[in-house]
Short mmCIF file of C-alpha atoms in Angstrom, two decimals:
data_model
loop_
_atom_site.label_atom_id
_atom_site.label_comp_id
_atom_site.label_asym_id
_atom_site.label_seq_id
_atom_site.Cartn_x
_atom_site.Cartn_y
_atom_site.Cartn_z
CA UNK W 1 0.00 0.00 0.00
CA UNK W 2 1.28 3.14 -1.30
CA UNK W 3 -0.22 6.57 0.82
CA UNK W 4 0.96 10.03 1.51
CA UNK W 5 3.21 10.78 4.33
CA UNK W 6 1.60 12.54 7.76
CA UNK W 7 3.17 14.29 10.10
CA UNK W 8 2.87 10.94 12.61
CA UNK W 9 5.35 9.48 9.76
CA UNK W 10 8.34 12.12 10.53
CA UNK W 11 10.21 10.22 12.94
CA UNK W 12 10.05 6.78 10.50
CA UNK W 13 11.04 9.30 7.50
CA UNK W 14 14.13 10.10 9.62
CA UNK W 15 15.21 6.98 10.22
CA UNK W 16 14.80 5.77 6.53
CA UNK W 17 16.73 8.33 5.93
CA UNK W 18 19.22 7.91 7.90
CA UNK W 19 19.12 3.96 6.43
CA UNK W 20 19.45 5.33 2.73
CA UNK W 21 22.57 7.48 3.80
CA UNK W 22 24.29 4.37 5.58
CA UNK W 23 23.53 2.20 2.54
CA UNK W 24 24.87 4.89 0.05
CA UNK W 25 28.15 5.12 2.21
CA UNK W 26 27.16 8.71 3.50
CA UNK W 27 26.04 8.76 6.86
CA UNK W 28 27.86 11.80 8.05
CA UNK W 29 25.57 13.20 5.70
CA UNK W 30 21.98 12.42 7.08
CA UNK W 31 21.62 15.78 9.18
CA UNK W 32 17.57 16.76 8.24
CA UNK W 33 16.44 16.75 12.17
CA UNK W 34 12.41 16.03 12.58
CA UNK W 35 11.84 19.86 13.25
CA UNK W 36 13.13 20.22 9.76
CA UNK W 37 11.42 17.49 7.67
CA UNK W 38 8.42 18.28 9.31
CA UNK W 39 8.85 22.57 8.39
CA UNK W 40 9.51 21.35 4.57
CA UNK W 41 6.73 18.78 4.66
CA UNK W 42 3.67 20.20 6.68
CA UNK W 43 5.02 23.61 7.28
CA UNK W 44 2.45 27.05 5.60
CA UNK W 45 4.88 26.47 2.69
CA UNK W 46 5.42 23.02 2.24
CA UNK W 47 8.99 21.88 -0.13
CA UNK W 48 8.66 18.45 -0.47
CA UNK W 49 6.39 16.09 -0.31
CA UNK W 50 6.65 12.09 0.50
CA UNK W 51 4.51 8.89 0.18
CA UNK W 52 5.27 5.84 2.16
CA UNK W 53 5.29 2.16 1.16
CA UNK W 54 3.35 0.40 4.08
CA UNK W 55 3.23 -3.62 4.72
CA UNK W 56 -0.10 -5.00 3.76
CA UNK W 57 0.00 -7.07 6.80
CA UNK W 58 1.23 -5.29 9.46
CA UNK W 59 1.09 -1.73 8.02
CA UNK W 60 4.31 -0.59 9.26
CA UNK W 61 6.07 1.82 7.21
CA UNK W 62 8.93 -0.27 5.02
CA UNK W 63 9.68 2.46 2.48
CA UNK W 64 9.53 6.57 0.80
CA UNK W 65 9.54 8.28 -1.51
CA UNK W 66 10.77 12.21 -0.91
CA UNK W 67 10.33 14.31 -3.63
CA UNK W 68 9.35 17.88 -4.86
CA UNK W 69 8.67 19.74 -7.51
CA UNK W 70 10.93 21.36 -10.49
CA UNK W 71 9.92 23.23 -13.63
CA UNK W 72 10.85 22.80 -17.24
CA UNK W 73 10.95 25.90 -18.86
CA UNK W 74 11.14 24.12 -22.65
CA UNK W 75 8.20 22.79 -21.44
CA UNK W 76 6.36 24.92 -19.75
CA UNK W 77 4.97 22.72 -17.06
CA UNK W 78 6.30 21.20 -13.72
CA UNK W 79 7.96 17.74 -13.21
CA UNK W 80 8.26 15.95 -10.29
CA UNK W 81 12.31 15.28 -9.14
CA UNK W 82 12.31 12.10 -6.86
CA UNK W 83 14.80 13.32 -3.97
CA UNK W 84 15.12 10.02 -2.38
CA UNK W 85 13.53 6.19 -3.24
CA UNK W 86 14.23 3.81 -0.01
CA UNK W 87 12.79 0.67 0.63
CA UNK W 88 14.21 -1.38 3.85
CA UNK W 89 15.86 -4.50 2.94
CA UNK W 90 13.86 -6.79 4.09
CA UNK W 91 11.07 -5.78 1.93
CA UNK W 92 12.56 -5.42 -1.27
CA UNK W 93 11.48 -7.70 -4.20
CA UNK W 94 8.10 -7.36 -3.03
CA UNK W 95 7.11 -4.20 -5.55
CA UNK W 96 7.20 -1.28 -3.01
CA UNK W 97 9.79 0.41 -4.96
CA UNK W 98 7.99 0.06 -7.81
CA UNK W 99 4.51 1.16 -6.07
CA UNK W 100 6.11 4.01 -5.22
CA UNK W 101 7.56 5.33 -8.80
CA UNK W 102 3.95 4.27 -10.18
CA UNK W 103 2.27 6.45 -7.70
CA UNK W 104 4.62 9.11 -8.79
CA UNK W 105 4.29 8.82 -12.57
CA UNK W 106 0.13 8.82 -11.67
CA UNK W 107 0.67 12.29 -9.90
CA UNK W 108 2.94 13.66 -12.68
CA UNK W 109 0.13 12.18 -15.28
CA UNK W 110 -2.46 13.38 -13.15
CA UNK W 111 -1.19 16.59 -12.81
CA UNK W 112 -0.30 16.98 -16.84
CA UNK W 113 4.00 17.08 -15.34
CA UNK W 114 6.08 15.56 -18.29
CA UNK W 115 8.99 14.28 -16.07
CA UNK W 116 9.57 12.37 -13.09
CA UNK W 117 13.57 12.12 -12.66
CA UNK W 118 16.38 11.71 -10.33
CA UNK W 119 19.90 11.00 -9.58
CA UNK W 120 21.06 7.29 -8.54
CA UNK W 121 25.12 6.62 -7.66
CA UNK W 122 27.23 5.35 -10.91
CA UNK W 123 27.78 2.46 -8.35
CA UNK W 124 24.39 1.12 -7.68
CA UNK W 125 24.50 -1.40 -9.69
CA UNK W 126 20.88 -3.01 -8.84
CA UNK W 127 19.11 0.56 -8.58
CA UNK W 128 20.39 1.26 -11.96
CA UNK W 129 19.28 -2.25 -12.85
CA UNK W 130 15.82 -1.94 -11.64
CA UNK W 131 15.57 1.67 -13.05
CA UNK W 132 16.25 -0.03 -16.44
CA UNK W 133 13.66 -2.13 -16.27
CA UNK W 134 11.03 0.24 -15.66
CA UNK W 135 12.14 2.08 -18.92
CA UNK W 136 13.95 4.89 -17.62
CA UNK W 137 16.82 6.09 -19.43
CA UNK W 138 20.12 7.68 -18.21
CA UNK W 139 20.95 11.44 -18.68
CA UNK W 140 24.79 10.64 -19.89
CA UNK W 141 25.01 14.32 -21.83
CA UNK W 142 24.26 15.87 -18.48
CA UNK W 143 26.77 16.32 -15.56
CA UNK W 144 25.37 17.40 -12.61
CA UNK W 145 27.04 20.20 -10.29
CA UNK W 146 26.81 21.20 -6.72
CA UNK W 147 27.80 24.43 -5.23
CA UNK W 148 28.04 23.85 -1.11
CA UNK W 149 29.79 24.90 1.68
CA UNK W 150 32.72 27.18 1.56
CA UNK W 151 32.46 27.41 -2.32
CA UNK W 152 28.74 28.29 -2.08
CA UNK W 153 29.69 30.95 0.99
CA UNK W 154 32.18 32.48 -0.96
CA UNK W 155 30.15 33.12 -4.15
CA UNK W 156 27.12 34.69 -1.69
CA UNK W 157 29.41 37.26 -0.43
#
């Protein structure tokens, strides 16, 4: 079962999170505390949105999807950029992962968006494997850049 997030969900966001960092060999990285997640997701001006992947049989949370919303200006129209896709390991292979991009792509169709994308590592192998097989196709003519921390300071000032 696929639903949005609620504001009850903030702590289990965290700690999926924090699981998604680990696994992608970051987790000096994870720093979002609940006060935060729960200003970008329920705050007057909510950033981001997320849906969770829930067990059928016991309904706890297993897996999210964070994402937001981005604009294509050749396009006219807004897209939806998937932030983050985590699903715990001991519920993958069951389709939550999958669930979870559909109900995206429903939201972008819904909506009349023309892209859902994202980032995954070069090294993750089976993300890029399931990706794949859902169709999606690499952006290999596009290299993506990051301005942050001293380098982002110094060009504010």
């Amino acid at each position: 079962m696929i639903r949005p997030a609620t504001p009850d969900d903030v702590p289990v966001l965290i700690d999926l999170i924090r699981e998604l960092a680990e696994y992608e060999r970051a987790p000096q990285e994870a720093k979002a505390t609940p006060a935060q997640l729960h200003e970008a997701l329920f705050g007057p001006h909510p950033a981001a949105f997320a849906h969770m992947a829930v067990d059928d049989e016991t309904g706890e949370p297993v897996g999210m999807a964070m994402w937001f919303l981005n604009f294509s200006t050749w396009h006219g129209v807004h897209g939806v950029y998937l932030e983050d896709l985590y699903v715990r390991p001991s519920a993958r292979g069951q389709g939550h992962g999958k669930a979870l991009l559909r109900e995206l792509a429903r939201i972008c169709r819904d909506r009349g968006y023309t892209r859902l994308q994202w980032w995954v590592l070069n090294w993750n192998a089976p993300a890029i494997d399931f990706y794949r097989s859902l169709g999606a196709q690499p952006m290999s003519d596009w290299t993506v850049y990051r301005l942050d921390g001293e380098a982002l300071a110094a060009l504010a000032a």
